[in-house]
């Protein structure tokens, strides 16, 4: 689900790549390469929606037992500012039952694991499973960054690393 400048077409690309920026210790070298070139709206983002392309016309899915969302991110140059979140889709017949995020993060060139805590969150209707958002104000020349291993996990933890 492309948002902002991404919905205009051409300003945002999210594509799977293999071997371009391998993450040490990863089982494979697959990651998502994200590029954003600022446009008229001055911001962009992408939601991983459930089901695909669902902005609230259909119910989401119930997720049981998850205590955190973990993922890895790395900037192409370092200094890219990106907000990571989950939930928050609203405005139509159905809406997310929660919204949580990490706020803006300045990425480094090295891979870093992030965690969005979910303890106590109502995960009965998850439409926007994961999202990133970036602004032209924080990234005036655009940005390129990488994402890997986005997962809902159960167990101890759930703090930002």
mmCIF file of C-alpha atoms in Angstrom:
data_model
loop_
_atom_site.group_PDB
_atom_site.id
_atom_site.type_symbol
_atom_site.label_atom_id
_atom_site.label_comp_id
_atom_site.label_asym_id
_atom_site.label_seq_id
_atom_site.Cartn_x
_atom_site.Cartn_y
_atom_site.Cartn_z
ATOM 1 C CA UNK A 1 0.000 0.000 0.000
ATOM 2 C CA UNK A 2 1.818 3.074 -1.291
ATOM 3 C CA UNK A 3 1.148 6.417 0.420
ATOM 4 C CA UNK A 4 1.957 10.086 -0.198
ATOM 5 C CA UNK A 5 4.433 10.581 -3.031
ATOM 6 C CA UNK A 6 4.492 6.788 -3.387
ATOM 7 C CA UNK A 7 0.834 6.744 -4.464
ATOM 8 C CA UNK A 8 1.751 9.107 -7.326
ATOM 9 C CA UNK A 9 3.834 6.401 -8.992
ATOM 10 C CA UNK A 10 7.545 6.443 -9.700
ATOM 11 C CA UNK A 11 8.671 8.256 -6.545
ATOM 12 C CA UNK A 12 8.925 5.085 -4.429
ATOM 13 C CA UNK A 13 10.305 1.694 -5.307
ATOM 14 C CA UNK A 14 10.336 -1.356 -3.065
ATOM 15 C CA UNK A 15 11.959 -4.363 -4.619
ATOM 16 C CA UNK A 16 13.492 -7.600 -3.383
ATOM 17 C CA UNK A 17 17.236 -7.855 -3.944
ATOM 18 C CA UNK A 18 19.686 -10.656 -3.286
ATOM 19 C CA UNK A 19 23.313 -10.073 -2.394
ATOM 20 C CA UNK A 20 23.257 -6.289 -2.821
ATOM 21 C CA UNK A 21 23.649 -5.538 0.895
ATOM 22 C CA UNK A 22 24.151 -8.873 2.675
ATOM 23 C CA UNK A 23 23.344 -8.875 6.372
ATOM 24 C CA UNK A 24 25.964 -10.663 8.515
ATOM 25 C CA UNK A 25 24.508 -13.773 10.130
ATOM 26 C CA UNK A 26 21.426 -13.875 7.879
ATOM 27 C CA UNK A 27 20.224 -17.248 6.569
ATOM 28 C CA UNK A 28 20.056 -15.775 3.071
ATOM 29 C CA UNK A 29 21.016 -12.491 1.443
ATOM 30 C CA UNK A 30 17.464 -11.456 0.472
ATOM 31 C CA UNK A 31 16.324 -7.981 1.527
ATOM 32 C CA UNK A 32 14.023 -5.214 0.303
ATOM 33 C CA UNK A 33 15.671 -2.215 -1.312
ATOM 34 C CA UNK A 34 13.573 0.927 -0.765
ATOM 35 C CA UNK A 35 14.140 4.155 -2.675
ATOM 36 C CA UNK A 36 12.218 7.408 -2.264
ATOM 37 C CA UNK A 37 12.569 10.530 -4.370
ATOM 38 C CA UNK A 38 10.537 13.434 -2.867
ATOM 39 C CA UNK A 39 7.596 14.706 -4.907
ATOM 40 C CA UNK A 40 4.707 17.158 -4.532
ATOM 41 C CA UNK A 41 3.347 15.682 -1.283
ATOM 42 C CA UNK A 42 6.660 15.888 0.583
ATOM 43 C CA UNK A 43 6.342 12.457 2.188
ATOM 44 C CA UNK A 44 5.942 8.824 1.279
ATOM 45 C CA UNK A 45 5.467 5.443 2.853
ATOM 46 C CA UNK A 46 4.479 1.869 2.241
ATOM 47 C CA UNK A 47 2.215 -0.392 4.280
ATOM 48 C CA UNK A 48 2.363 -4.167 4.165
ATOM 49 C CA UNK A 49 -1.434 -4.660 4.080
ATOM 50 C CA UNK A 50 -3.550 -7.708 4.933
ATOM 51 C CA UNK A 51 -5.067 -8.696 2.627
ATOM 52 C CA UNK A 52 -3.060 -7.009 -0.130
ATOM 53 C CA UNK A 53 -4.325 -3.560 -1.195
ATOM 54 C CA UNK A 54 -6.813 -3.469 1.725
ATOM 55 C CA UNK A 55 -7.221 0.079 3.057
ATOM 56 C CA UNK A 56 -10.144 -0.935 5.295
ATOM 57 C CA UNK A 57 -12.651 -2.292 2.777
ATOM 58 C CA UNK A 58 -12.155 -5.782 4.250
ATOM 59 C CA UNK A 59 -11.331 -7.021 7.746
ATOM 60 C CA UNK A 60 -7.689 -7.691 8.560
ATOM 61 C CA UNK A 61 -6.370 -10.733 10.337
ATOM 62 C CA UNK A 62 -6.216 -11.685 13.982
ATOM 63 C CA UNK A 63 -2.714 -12.294 15.309
ATOM 64 C CA UNK A 64 -2.385 -14.241 18.546
ATOM 65 C CA UNK A 65 0.576 -14.452 20.902
ATOM 66 C CA UNK A 66 2.831 -11.880 19.235
ATOM 67 C CA UNK A 67 4.739 -9.682 21.670
ATOM 68 C CA UNK A 68 6.845 -7.729 19.183
ATOM 69 C CA UNK A 69 7.588 -7.014 15.550
ATOM 70 C CA UNK A 70 11.262 -7.372 14.727
ATOM 71 C CA UNK A 71 13.091 -6.322 11.589
ATOM 72 C CA UNK A 72 16.476 -5.216 10.365
ATOM 73 C CA UNK A 73 17.174 -1.937 8.571
ATOM 74 C CA UNK A 74 20.255 -0.275 7.091
ATOM 75 C CA UNK A 75 20.763 2.934 5.155
ATOM 76 C CA UNK A 76 22.630 3.014 1.880
ATOM 77 C CA UNK A 77 24.686 6.017 3.059
ATOM 78 C CA UNK A 78 23.743 6.364 6.740
ATOM 79 C CA UNK A 79 21.718 9.249 8.139
ATOM 80 C CA UNK A 80 18.471 8.369 6.337
ATOM 81 C CA UNK A 81 15.523 9.250 8.605
ATOM 82 C CA UNK A 82 12.628 6.786 8.536
ATOM 83 C CA UNK A 83 9.653 6.136 10.814
ATOM 84 C CA UNK A 84 8.616 2.511 11.361
ATOM 85 C CA UNK A 85 5.161 1.534 12.580
ATOM 86 C CA UNK A 86 2.353 -1.011 12.480
ATOM 87 C CA UNK A 87 -1.408 -0.585 12.592
ATOM 88 C CA UNK A 88 -3.128 2.748 12.143
ATOM 89 C CA UNK A 89 -5.140 2.046 8.979
ATOM 90 C CA UNK A 90 -8.527 3.753 9.467
ATOM 91 C CA UNK A 91 -11.216 5.750 7.712
ATOM 92 C CA UNK A 92 -13.186 3.012 5.968
ATOM 93 C CA UNK A 93 -15.557 0.225 7.025
ATOM 94 C CA UNK A 94 -12.792 -1.658 8.874
ATOM 95 C CA UNK A 95 -9.812 -0.278 10.746
ATOM 96 C CA UNK A 96 -6.753 -1.513 12.565
ATOM 97 C CA UNK A 97 -7.332 -2.429 16.201
ATOM 98 C CA UNK A 98 -4.020 -0.806 17.228
ATOM 99 C CA UNK A 99 -1.283 1.614 16.163
ATOM 100 C CA UNK A 100 2.280 1.469 17.472
ATOM 101 C CA UNK A 101 5.629 2.678 16.208
ATOM 102 C CA UNK A 102 9.186 3.646 16.945
ATOM 103 C CA UNK A 103 9.043 7.227 15.761
ATOM 104 C CA UNK A 104 11.740 8.578 13.457
ATOM 105 C CA UNK A 105 14.983 6.619 13.328
ATOM 106 C CA UNK A 106 18.271 7.773 11.802
ATOM 107 C CA UNK A 107 19.640 4.725 10.014
ATOM 108 C CA UNK A 108 23.289 3.714 9.878
ATOM 109 C CA UNK A 109 25.081 2.015 6.986
ATOM 110 C CA UNK A 110 25.363 -1.101 9.141
ATOM 111 C CA UNK A 111 22.402 -3.439 9.639
ATOM 112 C CA UNK A 112 20.627 -2.903 12.944
ATOM 113 C CA UNK A 113 17.768 -4.883 14.481
ATOM 114 C CA UNK A 114 14.703 -2.942 15.598
ATOM 115 C CA UNK A 115 11.750 -4.103 17.663
ATOM 116 C CA UNK A 116 8.260 -2.640 18.018
ATOM 117 C CA UNK A 117 6.773 -3.868 21.327
ATOM 118 C CA UNK A 118 3.236 -5.288 21.068
ATOM 119 C CA UNK A 119 2.562 -6.339 24.686
ATOM 120 C CA UNK A 120 -0.975 -5.323 25.603
ATOM 121 C CA UNK A 121 -1.874 -4.333 22.019
ATOM 122 C CA UNK A 122 -5.228 -5.438 20.616
ATOM 123 C CA UNK A 123 -4.226 -7.532 17.599
ATOM 124 C CA UNK A 124 -7.758 -8.718 16.780
ATOM 125 C CA UNK A 125 -7.889 -6.858 13.440
ATOM 126 C CA UNK A 126 -4.497 -6.223 11.832
ATOM 127 C CA UNK A 127 -4.717 -4.557 8.424
ATOM 128 C CA UNK A 128 -1.491 -2.523 8.362
ATOM 129 C CA UNK A 129 0.965 -5.186 9.473
ATOM 130 C CA UNK A 130 4.076 -3.034 9.031
ATOM 131 C CA UNK A 131 4.918 0.318 7.472
ATOM 132 C CA UNK A 132 7.676 2.806 6.882
ATOM 133 C CA UNK A 133 7.231 6.550 6.360
ATOM 134 C CA UNK A 134 9.811 9.140 5.273
ATOM 135 C CA UNK A 135 9.565 12.878 4.675
ATOM 136 C CA UNK A 136 11.236 15.199 2.213
ATOM 137 C CA UNK A 137 11.966 17.577 5.111
ATOM 138 C CA UNK A 138 14.156 14.923 6.784
ATOM 139 C CA UNK A 139 15.484 13.491 3.494
ATOM 140 C CA UNK A 140 15.563 16.430 1.016
ATOM 141 C CA UNK A 141 17.644 14.524 -1.565
ATOM 142 C CA UNK A 142 15.591 11.347 -1.145
ATOM 143 C CA UNK A 143 16.865 8.136 0.350
ATOM 144 C CA UNK A 144 17.707 4.511 -0.190
ATOM 145 C CA UNK A 145 17.524 1.970 2.598
ATOM 146 C CA UNK A 146 17.194 -1.766 3.092
ATOM 147 C CA UNK A 147 14.779 -3.906 5.137
ATOM 148 C CA UNK A 148 15.151 -7.559 6.087
ATOM 149 C CA UNK A 149 13.414 -10.244 8.169
ATOM 150 C CA UNK A 150 10.202 -8.412 9.136
ATOM 151 C CA UNK A 151 8.478 -10.715 11.659
ATOM 152 C CA UNK A 152 5.765 -10.852 14.280
ATOM 153 C CA UNK A 153 7.311 -12.806 17.167
ATOM 154 C CA UNK A 154 6.221 -14.258 20.503
ATOM 155 C CA UNK A 155 8.282 -14.483 23.658
ATOM 156 C CA UNK A 156 10.193 -12.236 26.020
ATOM 157 C CA UNK A 157 11.603 -8.918 24.968
ATOM 158 C CA UNK A 158 9.906 -6.291 22.887
ATOM 159 C CA UNK A 159 12.180 -3.366 23.587
ATOM 160 C CA UNK A 160 13.968 -1.237 21.019
ATOM 161 C CA UNK A 161 17.515 -2.438 20.459
#
